[in-house]
Short mmCIF file of C-alpha atoms and ligand atoms in Angstrom, two decimals:
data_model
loop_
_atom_site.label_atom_id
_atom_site.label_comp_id
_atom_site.label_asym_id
_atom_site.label_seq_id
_atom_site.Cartn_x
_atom_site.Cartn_y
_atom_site.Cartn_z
CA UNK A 1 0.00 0.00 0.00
CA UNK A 2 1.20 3.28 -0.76
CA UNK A 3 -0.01 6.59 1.44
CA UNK A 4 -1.10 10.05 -0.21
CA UNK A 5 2.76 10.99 -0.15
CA UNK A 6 3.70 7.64 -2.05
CA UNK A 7 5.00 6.00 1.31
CA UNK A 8 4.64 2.69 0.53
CA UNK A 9 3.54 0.24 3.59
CA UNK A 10 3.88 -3.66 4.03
CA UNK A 11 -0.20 -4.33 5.13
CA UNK A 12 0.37 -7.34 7.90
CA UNK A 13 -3.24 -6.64 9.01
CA UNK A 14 -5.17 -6.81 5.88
CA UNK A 15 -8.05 -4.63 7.25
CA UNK A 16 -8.64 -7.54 9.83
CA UNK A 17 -8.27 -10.46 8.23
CA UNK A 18 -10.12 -9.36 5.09
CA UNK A 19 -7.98 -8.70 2.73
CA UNK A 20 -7.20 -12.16 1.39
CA UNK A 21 -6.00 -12.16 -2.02
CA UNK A 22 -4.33 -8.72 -2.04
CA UNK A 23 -5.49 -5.32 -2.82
CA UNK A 24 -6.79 -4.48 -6.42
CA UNK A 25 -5.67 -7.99 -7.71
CA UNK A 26 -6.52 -7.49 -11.29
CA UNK A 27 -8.70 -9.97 -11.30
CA UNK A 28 -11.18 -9.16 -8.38
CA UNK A 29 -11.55 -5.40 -10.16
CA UNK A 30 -12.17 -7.10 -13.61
CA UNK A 31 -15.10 -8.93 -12.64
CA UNK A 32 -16.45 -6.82 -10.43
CA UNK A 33 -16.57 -4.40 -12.61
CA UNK A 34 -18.00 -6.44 -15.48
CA UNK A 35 -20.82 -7.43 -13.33
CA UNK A 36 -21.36 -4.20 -12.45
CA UNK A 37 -21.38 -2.83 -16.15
CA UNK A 38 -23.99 -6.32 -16.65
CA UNK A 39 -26.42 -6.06 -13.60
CA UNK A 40 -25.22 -5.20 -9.86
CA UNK A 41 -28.32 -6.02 -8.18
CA UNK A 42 -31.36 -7.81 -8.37
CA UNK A 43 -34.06 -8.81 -5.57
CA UNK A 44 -33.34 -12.70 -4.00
CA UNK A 45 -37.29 -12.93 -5.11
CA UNK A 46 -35.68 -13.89 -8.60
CA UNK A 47 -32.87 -16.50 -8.75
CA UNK A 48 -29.22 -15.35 -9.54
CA UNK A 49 -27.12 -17.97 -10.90
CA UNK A 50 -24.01 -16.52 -9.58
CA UNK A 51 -24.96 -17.74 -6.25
CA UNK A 52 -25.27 -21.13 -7.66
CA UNK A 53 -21.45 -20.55 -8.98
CA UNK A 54 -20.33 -19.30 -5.95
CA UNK A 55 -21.72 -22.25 -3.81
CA UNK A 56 -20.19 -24.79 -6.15
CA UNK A 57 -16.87 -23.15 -6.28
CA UNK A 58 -17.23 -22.76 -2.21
CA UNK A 59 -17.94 -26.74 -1.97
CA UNK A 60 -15.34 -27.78 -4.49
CA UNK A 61 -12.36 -26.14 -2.86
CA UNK A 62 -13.02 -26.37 1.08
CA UNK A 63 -14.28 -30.06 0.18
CA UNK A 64 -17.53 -29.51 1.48
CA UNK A 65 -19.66 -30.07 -1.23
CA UNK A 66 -22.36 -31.48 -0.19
CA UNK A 67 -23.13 -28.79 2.06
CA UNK A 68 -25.85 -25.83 1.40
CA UNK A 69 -24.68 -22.21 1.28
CA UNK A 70 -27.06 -19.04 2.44
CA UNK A 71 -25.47 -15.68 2.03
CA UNK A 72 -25.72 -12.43 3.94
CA UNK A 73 -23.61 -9.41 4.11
CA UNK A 74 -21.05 -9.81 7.62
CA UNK A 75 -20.01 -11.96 10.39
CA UNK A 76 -22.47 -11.24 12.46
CA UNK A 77 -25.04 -11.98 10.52
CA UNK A 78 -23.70 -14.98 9.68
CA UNK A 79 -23.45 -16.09 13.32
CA UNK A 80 -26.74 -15.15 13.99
CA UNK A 81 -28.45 -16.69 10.98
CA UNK A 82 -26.38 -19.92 12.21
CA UNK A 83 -27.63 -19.50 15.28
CA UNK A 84 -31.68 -19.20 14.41
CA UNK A 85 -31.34 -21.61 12.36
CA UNK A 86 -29.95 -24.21 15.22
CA UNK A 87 -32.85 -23.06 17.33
CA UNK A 88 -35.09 -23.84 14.56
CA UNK A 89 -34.20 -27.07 13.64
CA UNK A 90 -33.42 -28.59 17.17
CA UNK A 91 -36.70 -26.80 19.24
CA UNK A 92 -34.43 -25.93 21.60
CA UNK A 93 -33.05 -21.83 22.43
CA UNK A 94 -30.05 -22.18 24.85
CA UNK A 95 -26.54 -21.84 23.64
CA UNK A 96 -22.73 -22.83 24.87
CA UNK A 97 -19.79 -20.34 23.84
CA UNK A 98 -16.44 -19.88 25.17
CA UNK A 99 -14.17 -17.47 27.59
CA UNK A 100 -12.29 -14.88 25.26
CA UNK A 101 -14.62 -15.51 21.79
CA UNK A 102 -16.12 -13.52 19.74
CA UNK A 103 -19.09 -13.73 17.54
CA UNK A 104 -19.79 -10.34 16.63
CA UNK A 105 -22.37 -7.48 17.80
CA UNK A 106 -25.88 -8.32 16.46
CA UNK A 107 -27.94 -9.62 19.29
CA UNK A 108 -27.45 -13.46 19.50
CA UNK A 109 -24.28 -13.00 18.63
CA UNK A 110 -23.13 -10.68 20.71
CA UNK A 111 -25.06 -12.33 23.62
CA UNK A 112 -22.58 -15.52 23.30
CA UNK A 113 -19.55 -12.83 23.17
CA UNK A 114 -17.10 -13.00 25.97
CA UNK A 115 -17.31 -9.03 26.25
CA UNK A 116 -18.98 -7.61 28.98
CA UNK A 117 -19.09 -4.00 27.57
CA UNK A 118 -20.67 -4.20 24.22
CA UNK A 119 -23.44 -6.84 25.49
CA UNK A 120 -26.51 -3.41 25.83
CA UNK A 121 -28.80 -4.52 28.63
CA UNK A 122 -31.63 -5.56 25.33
CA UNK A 123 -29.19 -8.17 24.40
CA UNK A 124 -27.94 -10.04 28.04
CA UNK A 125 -30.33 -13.42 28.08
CA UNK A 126 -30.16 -16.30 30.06
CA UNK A 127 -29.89 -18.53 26.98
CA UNK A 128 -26.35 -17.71 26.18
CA UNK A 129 -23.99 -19.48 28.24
CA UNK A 130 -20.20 -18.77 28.03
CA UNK A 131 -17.50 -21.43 29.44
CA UNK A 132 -13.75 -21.93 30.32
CA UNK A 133 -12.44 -22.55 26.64
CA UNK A 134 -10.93 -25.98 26.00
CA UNK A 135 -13.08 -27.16 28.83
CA UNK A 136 -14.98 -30.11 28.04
CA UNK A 137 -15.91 -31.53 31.61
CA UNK A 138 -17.53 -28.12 32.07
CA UNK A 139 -19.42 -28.40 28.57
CA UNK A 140 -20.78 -31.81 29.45
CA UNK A 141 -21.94 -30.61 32.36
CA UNK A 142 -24.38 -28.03 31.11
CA UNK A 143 -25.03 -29.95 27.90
CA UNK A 144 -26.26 -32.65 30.33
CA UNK A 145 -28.75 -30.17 32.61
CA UNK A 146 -29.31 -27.79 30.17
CA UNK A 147 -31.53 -28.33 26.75
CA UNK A 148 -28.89 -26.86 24.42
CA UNK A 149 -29.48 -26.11 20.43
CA UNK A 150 -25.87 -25.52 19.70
CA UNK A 151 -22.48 -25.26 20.60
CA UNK A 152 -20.50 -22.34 18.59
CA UNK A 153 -16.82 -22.06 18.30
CA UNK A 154 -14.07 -20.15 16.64
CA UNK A 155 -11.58 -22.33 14.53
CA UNK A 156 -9.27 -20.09 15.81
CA UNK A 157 -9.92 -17.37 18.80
CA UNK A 158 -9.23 -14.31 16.95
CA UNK A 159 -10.03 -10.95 18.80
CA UNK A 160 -9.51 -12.83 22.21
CA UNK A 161 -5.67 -13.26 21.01
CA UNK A 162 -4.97 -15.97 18.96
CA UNK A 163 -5.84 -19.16 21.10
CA UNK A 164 -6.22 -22.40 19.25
CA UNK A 165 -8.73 -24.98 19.89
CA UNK A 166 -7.08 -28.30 21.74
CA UNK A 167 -7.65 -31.00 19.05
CA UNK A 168 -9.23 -33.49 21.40
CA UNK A 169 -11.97 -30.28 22.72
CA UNK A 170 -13.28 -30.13 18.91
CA UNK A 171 -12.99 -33.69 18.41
CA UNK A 172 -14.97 -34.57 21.71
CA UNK A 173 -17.51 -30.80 21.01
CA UNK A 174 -18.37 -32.81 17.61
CA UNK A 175 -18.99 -36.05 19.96
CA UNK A 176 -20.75 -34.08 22.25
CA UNK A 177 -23.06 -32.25 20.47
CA UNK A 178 -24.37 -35.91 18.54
CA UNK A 179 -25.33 -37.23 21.67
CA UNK A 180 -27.01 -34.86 23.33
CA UNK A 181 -28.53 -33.65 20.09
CA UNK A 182 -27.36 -30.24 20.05
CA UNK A 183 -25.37 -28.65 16.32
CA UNK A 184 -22.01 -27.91 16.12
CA UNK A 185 -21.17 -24.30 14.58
CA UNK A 186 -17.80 -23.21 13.66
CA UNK A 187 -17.01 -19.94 13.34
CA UNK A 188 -14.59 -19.57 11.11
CA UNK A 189 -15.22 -15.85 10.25
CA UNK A 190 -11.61 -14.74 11.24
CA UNK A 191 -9.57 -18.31 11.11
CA UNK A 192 -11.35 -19.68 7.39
CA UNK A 193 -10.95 -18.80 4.01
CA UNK A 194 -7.28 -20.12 3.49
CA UNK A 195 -6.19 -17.67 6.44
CA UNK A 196 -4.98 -20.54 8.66
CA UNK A 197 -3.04 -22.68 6.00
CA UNK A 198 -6.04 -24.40 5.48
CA UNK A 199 -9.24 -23.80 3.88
CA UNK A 200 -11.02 -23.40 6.94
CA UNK A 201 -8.79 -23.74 10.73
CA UNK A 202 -10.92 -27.02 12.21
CA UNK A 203 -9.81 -29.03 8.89
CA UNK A 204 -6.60 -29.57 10.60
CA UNK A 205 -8.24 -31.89 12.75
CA UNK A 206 -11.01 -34.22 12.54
CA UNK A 207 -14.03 -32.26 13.28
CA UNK A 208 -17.23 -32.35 10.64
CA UNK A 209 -19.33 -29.42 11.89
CA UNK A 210 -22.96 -28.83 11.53
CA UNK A 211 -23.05 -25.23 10.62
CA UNK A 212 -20.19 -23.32 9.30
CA UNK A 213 -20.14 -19.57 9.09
CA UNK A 214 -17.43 -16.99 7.14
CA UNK A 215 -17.16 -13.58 6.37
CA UNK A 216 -14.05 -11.30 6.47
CA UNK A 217 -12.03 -12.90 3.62
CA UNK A 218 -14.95 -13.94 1.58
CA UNK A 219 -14.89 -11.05 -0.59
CA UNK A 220 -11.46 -8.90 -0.32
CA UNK A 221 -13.51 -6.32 1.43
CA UNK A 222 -16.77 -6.50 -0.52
CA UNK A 223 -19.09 -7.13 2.03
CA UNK A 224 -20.36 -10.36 2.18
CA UNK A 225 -20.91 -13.82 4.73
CA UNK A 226 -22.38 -16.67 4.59
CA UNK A 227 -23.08 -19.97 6.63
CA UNK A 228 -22.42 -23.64 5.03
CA UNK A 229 -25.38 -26.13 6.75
CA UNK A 230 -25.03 -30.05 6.37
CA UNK A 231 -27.82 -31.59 4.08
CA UNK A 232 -29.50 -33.06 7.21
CA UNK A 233 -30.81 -29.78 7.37
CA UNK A 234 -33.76 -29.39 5.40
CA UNK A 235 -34.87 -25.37 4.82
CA UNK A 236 -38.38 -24.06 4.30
CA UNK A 237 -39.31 -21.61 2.62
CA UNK A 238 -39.40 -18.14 4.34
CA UNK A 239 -36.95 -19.64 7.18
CA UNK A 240 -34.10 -17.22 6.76
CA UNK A 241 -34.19 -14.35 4.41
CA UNK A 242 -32.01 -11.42 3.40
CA UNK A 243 -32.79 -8.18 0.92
CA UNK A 244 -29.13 -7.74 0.13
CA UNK A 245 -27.03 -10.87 0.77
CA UNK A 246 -25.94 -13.04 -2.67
CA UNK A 247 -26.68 -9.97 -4.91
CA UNK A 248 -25.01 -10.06 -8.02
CA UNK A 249 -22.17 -7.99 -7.49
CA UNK A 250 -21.14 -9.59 -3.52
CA UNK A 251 -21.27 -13.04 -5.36
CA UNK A 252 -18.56 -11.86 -8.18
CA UNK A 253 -16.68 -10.64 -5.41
CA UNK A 254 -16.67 -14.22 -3.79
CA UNK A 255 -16.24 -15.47 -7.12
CA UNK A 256 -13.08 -13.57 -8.03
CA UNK A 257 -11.86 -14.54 -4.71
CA UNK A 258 -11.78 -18.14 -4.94
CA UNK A 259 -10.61 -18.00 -8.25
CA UNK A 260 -7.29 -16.59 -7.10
CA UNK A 261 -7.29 -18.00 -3.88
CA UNK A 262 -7.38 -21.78 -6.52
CA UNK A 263 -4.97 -20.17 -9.26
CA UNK A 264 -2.52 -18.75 -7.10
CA UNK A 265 -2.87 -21.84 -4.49
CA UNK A 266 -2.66 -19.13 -1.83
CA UNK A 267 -3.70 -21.83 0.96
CA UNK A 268 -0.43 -23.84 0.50
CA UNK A 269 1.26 -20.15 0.22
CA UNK A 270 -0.41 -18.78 3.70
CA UNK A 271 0.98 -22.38 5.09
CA UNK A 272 4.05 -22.47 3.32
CA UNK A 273 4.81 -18.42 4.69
CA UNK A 274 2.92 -18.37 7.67
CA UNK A 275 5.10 -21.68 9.35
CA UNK A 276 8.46 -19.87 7.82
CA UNK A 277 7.91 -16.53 9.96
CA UNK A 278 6.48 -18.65 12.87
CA UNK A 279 9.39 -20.28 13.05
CA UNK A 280 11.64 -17.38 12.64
CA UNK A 281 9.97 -15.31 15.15
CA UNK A 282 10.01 -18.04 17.67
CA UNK A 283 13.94 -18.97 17.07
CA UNK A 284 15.20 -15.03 17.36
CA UNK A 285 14.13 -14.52 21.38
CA UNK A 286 12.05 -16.01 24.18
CA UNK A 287 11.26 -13.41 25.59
CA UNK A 288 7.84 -13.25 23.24
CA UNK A 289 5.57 -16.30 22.91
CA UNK A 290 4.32 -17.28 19.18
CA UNK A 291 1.66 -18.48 18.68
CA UNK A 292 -1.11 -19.89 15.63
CA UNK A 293 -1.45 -21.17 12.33
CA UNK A 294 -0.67 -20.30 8.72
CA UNK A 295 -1.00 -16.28 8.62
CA UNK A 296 -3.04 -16.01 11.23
CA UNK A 297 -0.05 -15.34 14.09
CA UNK A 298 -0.31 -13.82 17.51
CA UNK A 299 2.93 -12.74 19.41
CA UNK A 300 2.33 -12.11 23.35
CA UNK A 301 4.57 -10.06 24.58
CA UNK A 302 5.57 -9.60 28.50
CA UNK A 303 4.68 -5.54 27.81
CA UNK A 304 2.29 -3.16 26.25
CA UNK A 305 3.43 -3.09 22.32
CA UNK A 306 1.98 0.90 21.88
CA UNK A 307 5.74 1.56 20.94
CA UNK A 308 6.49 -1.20 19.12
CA UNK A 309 3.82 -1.37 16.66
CA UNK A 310 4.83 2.72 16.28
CA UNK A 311 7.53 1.95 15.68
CA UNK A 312 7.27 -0.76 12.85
CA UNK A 313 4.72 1.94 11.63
CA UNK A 314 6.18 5.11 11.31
CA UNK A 315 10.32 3.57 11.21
CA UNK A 316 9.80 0.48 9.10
CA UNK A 317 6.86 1.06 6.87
CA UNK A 318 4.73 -1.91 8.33
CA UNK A 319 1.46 -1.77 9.79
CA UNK A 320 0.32 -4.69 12.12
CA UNK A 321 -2.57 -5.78 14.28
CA UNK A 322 -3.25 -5.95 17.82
CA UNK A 323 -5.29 -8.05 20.91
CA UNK A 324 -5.30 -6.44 23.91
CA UNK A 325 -2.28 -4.80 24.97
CA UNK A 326 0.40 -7.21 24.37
CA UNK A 327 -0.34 -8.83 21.36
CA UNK A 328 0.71 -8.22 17.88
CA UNK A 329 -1.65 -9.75 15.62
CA UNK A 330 -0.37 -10.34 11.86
CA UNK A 331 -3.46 -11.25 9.48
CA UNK A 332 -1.87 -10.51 6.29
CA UNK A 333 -3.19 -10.85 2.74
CA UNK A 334 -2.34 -14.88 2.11
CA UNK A 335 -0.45 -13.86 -0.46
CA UNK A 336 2.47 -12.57 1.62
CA UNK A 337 5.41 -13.75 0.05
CA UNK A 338 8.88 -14.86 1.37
CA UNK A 339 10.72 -11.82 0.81
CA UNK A 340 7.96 -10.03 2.64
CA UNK A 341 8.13 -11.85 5.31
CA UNK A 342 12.21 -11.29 5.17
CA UNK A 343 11.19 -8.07 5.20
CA UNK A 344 9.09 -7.84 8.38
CA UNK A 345 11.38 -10.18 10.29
CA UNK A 346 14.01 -8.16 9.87
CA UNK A 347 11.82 -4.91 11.22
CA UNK A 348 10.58 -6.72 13.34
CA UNK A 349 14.57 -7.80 15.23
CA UNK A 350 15.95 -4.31 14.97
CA UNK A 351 12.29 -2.76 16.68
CA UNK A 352 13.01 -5.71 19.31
CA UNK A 353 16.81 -4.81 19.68
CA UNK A 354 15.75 -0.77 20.28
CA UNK A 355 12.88 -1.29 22.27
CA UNK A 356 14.66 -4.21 24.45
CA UNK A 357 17.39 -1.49 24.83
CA UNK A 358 15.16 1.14 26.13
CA UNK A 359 13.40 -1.25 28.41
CA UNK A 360 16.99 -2.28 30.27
CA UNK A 361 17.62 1.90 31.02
CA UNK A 362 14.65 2.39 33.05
C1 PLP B 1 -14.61 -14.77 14.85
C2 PLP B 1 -15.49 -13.62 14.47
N1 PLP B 1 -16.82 -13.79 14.43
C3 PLP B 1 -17.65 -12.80 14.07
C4 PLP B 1 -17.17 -11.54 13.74
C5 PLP B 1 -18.11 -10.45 13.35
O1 PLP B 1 -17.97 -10.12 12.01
P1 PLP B 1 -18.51 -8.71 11.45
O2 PLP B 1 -17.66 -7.64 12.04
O3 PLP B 1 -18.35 -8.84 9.95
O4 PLP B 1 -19.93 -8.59 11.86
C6 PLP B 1 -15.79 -11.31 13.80
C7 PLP B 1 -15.23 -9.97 13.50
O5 PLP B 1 -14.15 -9.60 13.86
C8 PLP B 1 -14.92 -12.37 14.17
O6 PLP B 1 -13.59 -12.20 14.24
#
């Protein structure tokens, strides 16, 4: 990215997680704009084959094709449309979410949101209930005295600071939620769409969720979500609904995305990258813990990083994330490359070095 003085800037935070296959990638501008020259928008009372594109391309390359797609406009709508539609289908209106998640600020959703402050009294219900994460005593528990619809999880804690689901806790949530008849939803909103080395973060393990729901990523900052439902689930007609989501021009957005994110295999690259700095980061100094998955990589640092991120900023011409006060959060487009990463890393030791330096005089 270049500024209005033609500073240019290394983007390690992709405008949270959303820029996925780059800024004005040729391609993404080509076809939006086509469709926008063609038709941009067009009521969901009349059926647009580009959703039918989109939900093929969607099942071919995460592998879940079998699986039905509805569309919306964010995250939070996604979660909550995941969420009504567990109620719906199961009878049942209590929910289980975890310590340090986030789900987003519409009301169900921000009801199971470990955040105090931006829960407004309309929203706080006794149907969301929040545990310890990785906890799954606890979660049997409840799911044993409580009638629960679903169980909804990040693939990868995000906003809470990069925390990764134990494989066993999603292996035994998917157990779990079988026998006591409650769904399984994964929110991959942050952690899917190739961000985590793999299409979406739970595929590293073997998990086969119920209800799936994305965002960010999805459409390169084009606005657009949408939540993947196993065929068990049978819709009706009239049982969710949405004036904007799958128009014409949000589904060649999503289009153009997974056509690059295929073509330029940016999974493998966000893998292949994403383990290189990981590595790196972790071998220069202990004194920082790493942690993640493919370019999705928090590092927790024993102080506030204010300074430090300033300093990568202003010094070093690269602009990073953050979680709380100590965490840097890197959520770069996945097609960071190796010298770019060569490039931060070495930022990233001399902004160390200084700021060490500094911390040792006083
Ligand atoms: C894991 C997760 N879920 C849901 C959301 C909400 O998405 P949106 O801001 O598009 O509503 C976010 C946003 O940061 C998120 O990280």
């Amino acid at each position: 990215m270049w500024d209005s003085e033609g500073k240019k800037y290394l983007d390690l935070y992709g405008g949270h997680a959303v820029i996925s296959i780059g800024h004005s990638h040729p391609h993404y501008i080509e076809k939006i704009t086509n469709q926008l020259s063609d038709i941009g928008f067009y009521s969901n009372s009349i059926q647009n084959p580009l959703q039918t594109e989109l939900a093929e391309k969607l099942g071919e390359i995460s592998g879940y094709t079998d699986y039905q797609l509805f569309l919306c406009n964010s995250g939070a709508e996604a979660n909550e449309n995941a969420i009504k539609l567990a109620s719906f289908v199961t009878g049942k209106k209590k929910f289980i979410s975890y310590k340090k998640g986030f789900h987003g600020r519409t009301s169900a959703a921000v009801a199971l949101t470990d955040n105090p402050k931006i829960i407004a009294p309309v929203n706080e219900t006794e149907n969301a209930i929040i545990l310890p994460f990785n906890d799954i005593d606890a979660t049997e528990a409840v799911l044993k005295t409580e009638k629960i619809a679903a169980i909804i999880v990040e693939g990868i804690q995000g906003i809470g600071g990069i925390h990764i689901p134990d494989e066993e806790f999603l292996v035994e949530l998917s157990k779990l939620t079988r026998k006591y008849e409650a769904l399984l939803i994964l929110d991959e909103i942050q952690s899917g769409y190739g961000r985590s080395g793999r299409f979406f973060a739970h595929q590293y393990f073997d998990v086969q969720p119920d209800i799936i729901s994305m965002a960010k990523g999805m459409g390169n900052g084009f606005p657009i979500g949408g939540i993947l439902i196993k065929p068990e689930i049978k819709p009706w007609p009239g049982m969710l609904g949405t004036t904007f989501g799958g128009n014409h021009l949000a589904c060649a957005a999503g289009i153009a995305v997974l056509d690059v994110i295929q073509k330029e295999k940016l999974v493998q690259n966000a893998e292949m990258v994403g383990n290189y700095l990981m590595k790196e980061l972790a071998a220069f100094s202990s004194e920082y813990e790493v942690r993640g998955k493919g370019l999705m990589i928090g590092i927790e640092f024993k102080y506030p990083i204010g300074d430090f991120r300033k300093k990568l900023l202003y010094e070093n011409g690269i602009f990073t994330g953050v979680s709380g006060q100590n965490i840097i959060r890197l959520l770069p487009p996945l097609s960071l490359n190796f010298a770019q990463a060569d490039d931060f890393l070495a930022a990233f030791k001399k902004v160390f070095i200084e700021i060490s330096a500094s911390l040792a005089k006083h």
